[in-house]
Amino acid sequence: MRLVVETEKAFGGSVQRRVAVGIDPSRVALQMSLLSSDGDKPRSKRVTLGPSAVKAVEELLQGHQAVIAMEGSYSTGQLFLLELLERQHDVREIHPMVSKRLREALTEDHTDQADADGMAFIGLWKQDLPAVRFSEEQAVCKRLSRLRDRLGRDHTRYLNRLHACLSETYGASYKGLFQDLSAKKALRFFQQYPTINDVIAGDPDVPLQIGKEAWEKLKSAGCWREGTYLSCLRAEVRALAAHILSLQERISEAEREMANIPPSEEQLLLQTMPQVGLITAMSVVGNTGDVSRFEGNVHQYVAYCGLAPRRQQSGASESEGRARRRYNRYLKRAYVLLALNQMRINPVAREYYTRKRREGKGHWAALRCLARHLCRIAFRILTTKKTYQE
């Protein structure tokens, strides 16, 4: 359904009557507001988020075709959105920062009703809002890839915290015990021996687990004085090690679930790119959604991924070096990590990165240039349905 719904004669010409519904979603309810360009009194409705919410939207429309404008469409109520798209409704995305600025310009109150009114107003008069279009398969890719991403970041955060705790309970000597602290063998060891006192007073087979040289270094380091604080650290190390082991199991479960899903054509095409595996391909496919909504405009897609600088112009001054604030953070992260991997392994990508460094760019600026280049390649693959080699 499109924005133009009726044509009325006025002053000898035609006036296009437009209708828009603003929806402020939450985890428990949807606040809806309907506005029309002919000055009709706004209508509002609040419904519980559930299967009946789609019917409530259509009851509010009373048979009219309209733009449905909402923020947070890629984080809340995916089943609700899939149902709207299945019924051919025109759903548009509003960035939360845009609706917030409009609401603050009109009122100091922050209510769901004010947010819904603001989104309806934006949807009514701004006709180039990005369309929300994705399939159920793309929604699955997005959900699982984001779950895997969050678990991975939690794993890194808790592992860094474990490093900090072990530097207290062992001192610097813990670093020589295991090459990889995230290995199950290392985590289980520190669960059993969370402090240097525990390992020195531990079982006689400890030297066999860590090696004779490491054992001698621990013995020469000595023991801490026992006290309440050391007992507190002992409990924290054990809790962190147990949590990291649990996160590793959850990550493995998520990856198995991702591998069990039949791959889409888009995934298979993206995986022809160097260093693009299952996780990266699902993240790009899921967070991109229906690539046709970008209408073949690669610059719009690169900006959506947060890899194109925004233009800043005031008076006689003009610059393009400022970072964007409205973009898909999951896509930017996926392309930056892909650039980092390609820079290390792919000689073509490494040469591109080196050329940017010779031009005077810093490490992260050159890496973003490579990520932007890879983003353009991925967009061409998705739009032309051709492999990387083709």
CSV table of C-alpha atoms in Angstrom, one decimal:
chain,number,residue,atom,x,y,z
A,1,MET,CA,0.0,0.0,0.0
A,2,ARG,CA,1.3,3.4,-1.0
A,3,LEU,CA,1.1,6.9,0.5
A,4,VAL,CA,-1.4,8.3,-2.0
A,5,VAL,CA,-4.9,7.1,-1.0
A,6,GLU,CA,-7.5,9.4,-2.4
A,7,THR,CA,-7.7,12.3,-5.0
A,8,GLU,CA,-10.0,15.2,-4.2
A,9,LYS,CA,-10.8,18.2,-6.3
A,10,ALA,CA,-9.9,21.5,-4.7
A,11,PHE,CA,-9.5,25.0,-6.2
A,12,GLY,CA,-9.8,23.5,-9.7
A,13,GLY,CA,-6.9,21.1,-9.1
A,14,SER,CA,-6.2,17.8,-7.4
A,15,VAL,CA,-5.1,17.4,-3.8
A,16,GLN,CA,-3.5,14.1,-2.8
A,17,ARG,CA,-4.9,13.0,0.5
A,18,ARG,CA,-2.4,11.1,2.7
A,19,VAL,CA,-2.9,9.0,5.8
A,20,ALA,CA,-0.2,8.0,8.2
A,21,VAL,CA,-0.2,5.9,11.4
A,22,GLY,CA,2.6,6.4,13.9
A,23,ILE,CA,3.4,3.4,16.2
A,24,ASP,CA,5.5,3.7,19.3
A,25,PRO,CA,6.4,0.0,20.2
A,26,SER,CA,7.3,-1.4,23.5
A,27,ARG,CA,7.7,-4.9,24.9
A,28,VAL,CA,4.2,-4.9,26.3
A,29,ALA,CA,2.0,-2.5,24.2
A,30,LEU,CA,1.7,-0.5,21.0
A,31,GLN,CA,0.7,3.1,21.1
A,32,MET,CA,-0.9,4.1,17.7
A,33,SER,CA,-1.8,7.5,16.3
A,34,LEU,CA,-3.5,8.2,13.0
A,35,LEU,CA,-3.2,11.5,11.1
A,36,SER,CA,-4.5,12.6,7.7
A,37,SER,CA,-3.5,15.5,5.5
A,38,ASP,CA,-7.0,16.8,5.2
A,39,GLY,CA,-7.1,18.0,8.8
A,40,ASP,CA,-9.4,15.3,10.3
A,41,LYS,CA,-9.2,15.0,14.0
A,42,PRO,CA,-6.3,12.6,15.0
A,43,ARG,CA,-7.3,9.2,16.3
A,44,SER,CA,-5.3,7.2,18.7
A,45,LYS,CA,-5.4,3.7,20.2
A,46,ARG,CA,-3.3,1.6,22.6
A,47,VAL,CA,-3.2,-2.2,22.3
A,48,THR,CA,-1.4,-5.0,23.9
A,49,LEU,CA,1.4,-6.4,21.8
A,50,GLY,CA,0.2,-9.7,20.5
A,51,PRO,CA,-1.4,-11.5,17.5
A,52,SER,CA,-4.5,-9.2,17.8
A,53,ALA,CA,-2.4,-6.1,17.3
A,54,VAL,CA,-2.5,-6.3,13.5
A,55,LYS,CA,-6.3,-6.4,13.5
A,56,ALA,CA,-6.3,-3.4,15.8
A,57,VAL,CA,-4.1,-1.5,13.3
A,58,GLU,CA,-6.5,-2.3,10.5
A,59,GLU,CA,-9.5,-1.3,12.6
A,60,LEU,CA,-7.9,2.1,13.2
A,61,LEU,CA,-7.3,2.5,9.5
A,62,GLN,CA,-11.0,1.8,8.7
A,63,GLY,CA,-10.2,0.6,5.3
A,64,HIS,CA,-7.9,3.4,4.3
A,65,GLN,CA,-4.5,2.8,2.9
A,66,ALA,CA,-1.7,4.5,4.8
A,67,VAL,CA,2.0,4.7,5.7
A,68,ILE,CA,2.8,3.0,9.0
A,69,ALA,CA,5.7,4.8,10.5
A,70,MET,CA,7.5,3.3,13.6
A,71,GLU,CA,10.9,3.4,15.3
A,72,GLY,CA,12.8,0.4,16.6
A,73,SER,CA,11.2,-1.8,13.9
A,74,TYR,CA,14.3,-4.0,13.8
A,75,SER,CA,14.4,-4.6,17.6
A,76,THR,CA,10.7,-5.0,18.8
A,77,GLY,CA,7.8,-7.1,17.6
A,78,GLN,CA,9.2,-8.9,14.6
A,79,LEU,CA,6.2,-11.3,14.4
A,80,PHE,CA,4.0,-8.2,14.4
A,81,LEU,CA,6.0,-6.7,11.6
A,82,LEU,CA,6.0,-9.9,9.5
A,83,GLU,CA,2.3,-10.0,9.8
A,84,LEU,CA,2.0,-6.4,8.6
A,85,LEU,CA,4.3,-7.0,5.6
A,86,GLU,CA,2.4,-10.2,4.8
A,87,ARG,CA,-0.8,-8.1,4.4
A,88,GLN,CA,1.0,-5.7,2.1
A,89,HIS,CA,1.1,-2.7,4.4
A,90,ASP,CA,3.6,0.1,3.7
A,91,VAL,CA,5.8,0.1,6.8
A,92,ARG,CA,8.5,2.8,7.1
A,93,GLU,CA,11.4,3.1,9.6
A,94,ILE,CA,12.0,6.3,11.6
A,95,HIS,CA,15.3,6.6,13.5
A,96,PRO,CA,14.7,7.2,17.2
A,97,MET,CA,16.8,10.3,17.1
A,98,VAL,CA,14.6,11.9,14.5
A,99,SER,CA,11.3,11.3,16.4
A,100,LYS,CA,13.0,12.5,19.6
A,101,ARG,CA,14.0,15.8,18.1
A,102,LEU,CA,10.5,16.4,16.7
A,103,ARG,CA,8.9,15.5,20.0
A,104,GLU,CA,11.2,17.8,22.0
A,105,ALA,CA,10.5,20.7,19.5
A,106,LEU,CA,6.7,20.3,20.1
A,107,THR,CA,6.5,19.5,23.8
A,108,GLU,CA,8.6,18.8,26.9
A,109,ASP,CA,6.4,15.9,27.8
A,110,HIS,CA,7.7,12.4,27.1
A,111,THR,CA,4.8,10.0,26.6
A,112,ASP,CA,4.0,7.2,24.3
A,113,GLN,CA,1.2,9.2,22.9
A,114,ALA,CA,3.5,12.2,22.1
A,115,ASP,CA,6.0,9.8,20.4
A,116,ALA,CA,3.3,8.1,18.3
A,117,ASP,CA,1.9,11.6,17.3
A,118,GLY,CA,5.4,12.7,16.2
A,119,MET,CA,6.0,9.5,14.1
A,120,ALA,CA,2.6,9.9,12.4
A,121,PHE,CA,3.5,13.5,11.6
A,122,ILE,CA,6.8,12.5,10.1
A,123,GLY,CA,5.2,9.6,8.2
A,124,LEU,CA,2.6,12.0,6.8
A,125,TRP,CA,4.9,14.6,5.4
A,126,LYS,CA,8.3,12.9,4.8
A,127,GLN,CA,7.7,10.6,1.8
A,128,ASP,CA,11.3,9.2,1.5
A,129,LEU,CA,11.5,7.3,4.8
A,130,PRO,CA,13.3,4.0,4.4
A,131,ALA,CA,10.9,1.1,3.8
A,132,VAL,CA,10.9,-1.9,6.1
A,133,ARG,CA,11.0,-5.0,4.0
A,134,PHE,CA,12.3,-8.4,5.1
A,135,SER,CA,11.4,-12.1,4.8
A,136,GLU,CA,11.0,-14.6,7.6
A,137,GLU,CA,14.3,-16.2,6.6
A,138,GLN,CA,16.0,-12.9,6.8
A,139,ALA,CA,14.4,-12.3,10.2
A,140,VAL,CA,15.8,-15.6,11.4
A,141,CYS,CA,19.3,-14.7,10.2
A,142,LYS,CA,19.1,-11.4,12.0
A,143,ARG,CA,17.9,-12.9,15.2
A,144,LEU,CA,20.5,-15.7,15.4
A,145,SER,CA,23.4,-13.6,14.2
A,146,ARG,CA,22.6,-10.9,16.8
A,147,LEU,CA,22.3,-13.5,19.5
A,148,ARG,CA,25.7,-14.9,18.5
A,149,ASP,CA,27.2,-11.4,18.5
A,150,ARG,CA,25.9,-10.5,21.9
A,151,LEU,CA,27.1,-13.8,23.4
A,152,GLY,CA,30.5,-13.2,21.8
A,153,ARG,CA,30.8,-9.7,23.3
A,154,ASP,CA,29.7,-11.0,26.7
A,155,HIS,CA,32.4,-13.7,26.5
A,156,THR,CA,35.0,-11.1,25.7
A,157,ARG,CA,33.9,-8.8,28.6
A,158,TYR,CA,33.9,-11.6,31.2
A,159,LEU,CA,37.2,-12.9,30.0
A,160,ASN,CA,38.7,-9.5,30.4
A,161,ARG,CA,37.3,-9.3,33.9
A,162,LEU,CA,38.8,-12.7,34.7
A,163,HIS,CA,42.2,-11.4,33.5
A,164,ALA,CA,41.9,-8.6,36.0
A,165,CYS,CA,41.0,-10.9,38.9
A,166,LEU,CA,43.8,-13.3,38.1
A,167,SER,CA,46.3,-10.5,38.0
A,168,GLU,CA,45.4,-9.9,41.7
A,169,THR,CA,45.2,-13.5,42.9
A,170,TYR,CA,48.2,-14.8,41.0
A,171,GLY,CA,50.1,-11.6,40.1
A,172,ALA,CA,51.9,-11.6,36.7
A,173,SER,CA,52.8,-15.3,37.0
A,174,TYR,CA,49.3,-16.5,35.8
A,175,LYS,CA,50.1,-15.4,32.2
A,176,GLY,CA,52.7,-18.2,31.8
A,177,LEU,CA,50.4,-21.0,32.9
A,178,PHE,CA,48.3,-21.3,29.7
A,179,GLN,CA,48.6,-19.9,26.2
A,180,ASP,CA,44.9,-19.4,25.9
A,181,LEU,CA,42.9,-18.4,29.0
A,182,SER,CA,39.6,-19.1,27.2
A,183,ALA,CA,40.5,-22.7,26.7
A,184,LYS,CA,38.3,-25.1,28.8
A,185,LYS,CA,41.4,-26.6,30.4
A,186,ALA,CA,42.6,-23.2,31.7
A,187,LEU,CA,39.1,-22.2,32.9
A,188,ARG,CA,38.6,-25.4,34.8
A,189,PHE,CA,42.1,-25.1,36.3
A,190,PHE,CA,41.3,-21.7,37.7
A,191,GLN,CA,38.0,-22.8,38.9
A,192,GLN,CA,39.8,-25.4,41.0
A,193,TYR,CA,42.7,-23.2,41.9
A,194,PRO,CA,41.5,-19.5,41.9
A,195,THR,CA,44.5,-18.1,43.8
A,196,ILE,CA,48.2,-18.8,43.9
A,197,ASN,CA,47.8,-20.0,47.5
A,198,ASP,CA,45.4,-22.7,46.3
A,199,VAL,CA,47.7,-24.0,43.5
A,200,ILE,CA,50.8,-24.1,45.8
A,201,ALA,CA,48.9,-26.0,48.5
A,202,GLY,CA,47.0,-28.1,45.9
A,203,ASP,CA,47.3,-31.6,44.6
A,204,PRO,CA,50.8,-33.1,43.9
A,205,ASP,CA,49.8,-33.5,40.2
A,206,VAL,CA,49.6,-29.8,39.6
A,207,PRO,CA,53.2,-29.6,38.2
A,208,LEU,CA,52.1,-32.2,35.6
A,209,GLN,CA,49.1,-29.9,34.5
A,210,ILE,CA,51.1,-26.7,34.1
A,211,GLY,CA,54.6,-27.9,33.5
A,212,LYS,CA,57.7,-28.0,35.7
A,213,GLU,CA,59.0,-24.6,34.6
A,214,ALA,CA,55.7,-22.8,35.4
A,215,TRP,CA,55.4,-24.6,38.7
A,216,GLU,CA,58.9,-23.4,39.8
A,217,LYS,CA,57.9,-19.8,38.9
A,218,LEU,CA,54.8,-20.1,41.0
A,219,LYS,CA,56.7,-21.5,44.0
A,220,SER,CA,59.3,-18.7,43.8
A,221,ALA,CA,56.5,-16.1,43.7
A,222,GLY,CA,55.2,-17.2,47.1
A,223,CYS,CA,51.8,-16.9,48.7
A,224,TRP,CA,49.5,-14.1,49.7
A,225,ARG,CA,48.4,-13.5,53.3
A,226,GLU,CA,45.0,-15.2,53.8
A,227,GLY,CA,42.2,-12.8,54.5
A,228,THR,CA,38.6,-11.7,53.7
A,229,TYR,CA,39.6,-9.9,50.5
A,230,LEU,CA,41.4,-12.9,49.1
A,231,SER,CA,38.4,-15.1,49.9
A,232,CYS,CA,36.2,-12.6,48.0
A,233,LEU,CA,38.5,-12.7,45.0
A,234,ARG,CA,38.6,-16.5,45.2
A,235,ALA,CA,34.8,-16.6,44.9
A,236,GLU,CA,34.8,-14.1,42.0
A,237,VAL,CA,37.3,-16.0,40.0
A,238,ARG,CA,35.3,-19.3,40.3
A,239,ALA,CA,32.1,-17.5,39.4
A,240,LEU,CA,33.7,-15.8,36.3
A,241,ALA,CA,35.3,-19.1,35.1
A,242,ALA,CA,32.0,-20.9,35.5
A,243,HIS,CA,30.1,-18.2,33.6
A,244,ILE,CA,32.6,-18.1,30.8
A,245,LEU,CA,32.3,-21.9,30.4
A,246,SER,CA,28.5,-21.5,30.3
A,247,LEU,CA,28.8,-18.8,27.6
A,248,GLN,CA,31.0,-21.0,25.5
A,249,GLU,CA,28.3,-23.7,25.6
A,250,ARG,CA,25.6,-21.1,24.6
A,251,ILE,CA,27.8,-19.8,21.8
A,252,SER,CA,28.2,-23.4,20.5
A,253,GLU,CA,24.5,-23.9,20.7
A,254,ALA,CA,23.8,-20.7,18.7
A,255,GLU,CA,26.3,-21.7,16.0
A,256,ARG,CA,24.8,-25.2,15.7
A,257,GLU,CA,21.4,-23.6,15.3
A,258,MET,CA,22.7,-21.3,12.6
A,259,ALA,CA,24.4,-24.2,10.8
A,260,ASN,CA,21.1,-26.3,10.9
A,261,ILE,CA,19.2,-23.6,9.0
A,262,PRO,CA,19.1,-24.2,5.2
A,263,PRO,CA,21.3,-21.4,3.6
A,264,SER,CA,19.6,-18.8,1.4
A,265,GLU,CA,20.8,-17.8,-2.0
A,266,GLU,CA,22.1,-14.5,-0.6
A,267,GLN,CA,24.1,-16.3,2.1
A,268,LEU,CA,25.8,-18.7,-0.4
A,269,LEU,CA,26.7,-15.7,-2.7
A,270,LEU,CA,28.2,-13.8,0.1
A,271,GLN,CA,30.2,-16.8,1.3
A,272,THR,CA,32.1,-16.7,-2.0
A,273,MET,CA,33.9,-13.6,-0.7
A,274,PRO,CA,37.2,-14.3,1.1
A,275,GLN,CA,37.0,-14.7,4.8
A,276,VAL,CA,33.1,-14.6,4.8
A,277,GLY,CA,31.8,-17.5,6.8
A,278,LEU,CA,28.4,-18.5,8.0
A,279,ILE,CA,28.2,-16.1,10.9
A,280,THR,CA,29.2,-13.0,8.8
A,281,ALA,CA,27.0,-14.0,5.9
A,282,MET,CA,23.9,-14.4,8.2
A,283,SER,CA,24.7,-11.1,9.9
A,284,VAL,CA,24.8,-9.2,6.6
A,285,VAL,CA,21.7,-10.9,5.2
A,286,GLY,CA,19.7,-10.5,8.4
A,287,ASN,CA,20.5,-6.9,9.1
A,288,THR,CA,20.3,-5.8,5.5
A,289,GLY,CA,16.8,-7.2,5.0
A,290,ASP,CA,15.4,-6.9,1.5
A,291,VAL,CA,18.2,-5.2,-0.4
A,292,SER,CA,15.7,-3.9,-3.0
A,293,ARG,CA,14.5,-1.3,-0.6
A,294,PHE,CA,17.8,0.6,-1.3
A,295,GLU,CA,16.7,0.8,-4.9
A,296,GLY,CA,20.2,0.0,-6.2
A,297,ASN,CA,21.8,3.0,-4.5
A,298,VAL,CA,25.1,1.7,-3.1
A,299,HIS,CA,25.8,5.1,-1.4
A,300,GLN,CA,22.5,4.8,0.6
A,301,TYR,CA,23.5,1.3,1.7
A,302,VAL,CA,27.0,2.3,2.7
A,303,ALA,CA,25.5,5.2,4.7
A,304,TYR,CA,23.0,2.7,6.3
A,305,CYS,CA,26.0,0.6,7.4
A,306,GLY,CA,27.7,3.6,9.0
A,307,LEU,CA,30.7,3.5,6.7
A,308,ALA,CA,30.2,6.7,4.8
A,309,PRO,CA,31.1,10.1,6.5
A,310,ARG,CA,28.3,12.6,6.8
A,311,ARG,CA,28.4,16.0,5.1
A,312,GLN,CA,28.8,19.0,7.3
A,313,GLN,CA,28.3,22.4,5.7
A,314,SER,CA,27.9,25.8,7.4
A,315,GLY,CA,28.4,29.1,5.6
A,316,ALA,CA,31.6,29.0,3.6
A,317,SER,CA,33.0,25.9,5.4
A,318,GLU,CA,32.3,22.3,4.3
A,319,SER,CA,33.6,19.0,5.4
A,320,GLU,CA,32.8,15.3,5.1
A,321,GLY,CA,34.9,13.8,7.8
A,322,ARG,CA,32.3,13.4,10.6
A,323,ALA,CA,31.1,10.0,11.6
A,324,ARG,CA,27.4,9.2,11.2
A,325,ARG,CA,25.2,8.7,14.2
A,326,ARG,CA,22.2,7.0,12.5
A,327,TYR,CA,23.2,3.6,11.1
A,328,ASN,CA,23.0,-0.1,11.7
A,329,ARG,CA,25.6,-1.0,14.2
A,330,TYR,CA,25.5,-4.7,13.6
A,331,LEU,CA,26.3,-4.2,9.9
A,332,LYS,CA,29.1,-1.8,10.6
A,333,ARG,CA,30.6,-4.2,13.1
A,334,ALA,CA,30.3,-7.1,10.6
A,335,TYR,CA,32.1,-5.2,7.8
A,336,VAL,CA,34.8,-3.8,10.1
A,337,LEU,CA,35.6,-7.3,11.5
A,338,LEU,CA,35.6,-8.7,7.9
A,339,ALA,CA,38.1,-5.9,6.9
A,340,LEU,CA,40.3,-6.8,9.8
A,341,ASN,CA,40.3,-10.5,8.9
A,342,GLN,CA,40.9,-9.8,5.2
A,343,MET,CA,43.7,-7.3,6.0
A,344,ARG,CA,45.6,-10.1,7.8
A,345,ILE,CA,45.1,-12.9,5.3
A,346,ASN,CA,44.0,-11.6,1.9
A,347,PRO,CA,47.0,-10.0,0.0
A,348,VAL,CA,44.6,-7.9,-2.2
A,349,ALA,CA,42.9,-6.4,0.9
A,350,ARG,CA,46.3,-5.9,2.6
A,351,GLU,CA,47.6,-4.0,-0.4
A,352,TYR,CA,44.4,-1.8,-0.4
A,353,TYR,CA,44.9,-1.1,3.4
A,354,THR,CA,48.7,-0.3,2.8
A,355,ARG,CA,47.8,2.1,0.0
A,356,LYS,CA,45.4,4.0,2.3
A,357,ARG,CA,48.1,4.2,5.0
A,358,ARG,CA,50.6,5.6,2.4
A,359,GLU,CA,48.0,8.3,1.7
A,360,GLY,CA,48.3,9.5,5.3
A,361,LYS,CA,45.4,7.8,6.9
A,362,GLY,CA,45.7,6.2,10.4
A,363,HIS,CA,45.1,2.6,11.1
A,364,TRP,CA,41.3,2.8,11.9
A,365,ALA,CA,40.6,5.3,9.1
A,366,ALA,CA,42.3,3.0,6.6
A,367,LEU,CA,40.5,0.0,8.0
A,368,ARG,CA,37.1,1.8,7.6
A,369,CYS,CA,38.1,2.5,4.0
A,370,LEU,CA,38.6,-1.2,3.5
A,371,ALA,CA,35.3,-2.0,5.2
A,372,ARG,CA,33.5,0.5,3.0
A,373,HIS,CA,35.1,-1.1,-0.1
A,374,LEU,CA,34.0,-4.6,1.1
A,375,CYS,CA,30.5,-3.2,1.8
A,376,ARG,CA,30.2,-2.0,-1.8
A,377,ILE,CA,31.3,-5.4,-3.1
A,378,ALA,CA,28.8,-7.2,-0.9
A,379,PHE,CA,26.0,-4.8,-2.1
A,380,ARG,CA,26.9,-5.6,-5.7
A,381,ILE,CA,26.8,-9.3,-5.0
A,382,LEU,CA,23.4,-9.0,-3.3
A,383,THR,CA,21.9,-6.9,-6.1
A,384,THR,CA,23.3,-8.6,-9.1
A,385,LYS,CA,23.0,-12.2,-7.7
A,386,LYS,CA,26.6,-12.9,-8.9
A,387,THR,CA,29.4,-14.6,-7.0
A,388,TYR,CA,32.5,-12.7,-5.8
A,389,GLN,CA,34.6,-14.2,-8.7
A,390,GLU,CA,31.9,-13.2,-11.3
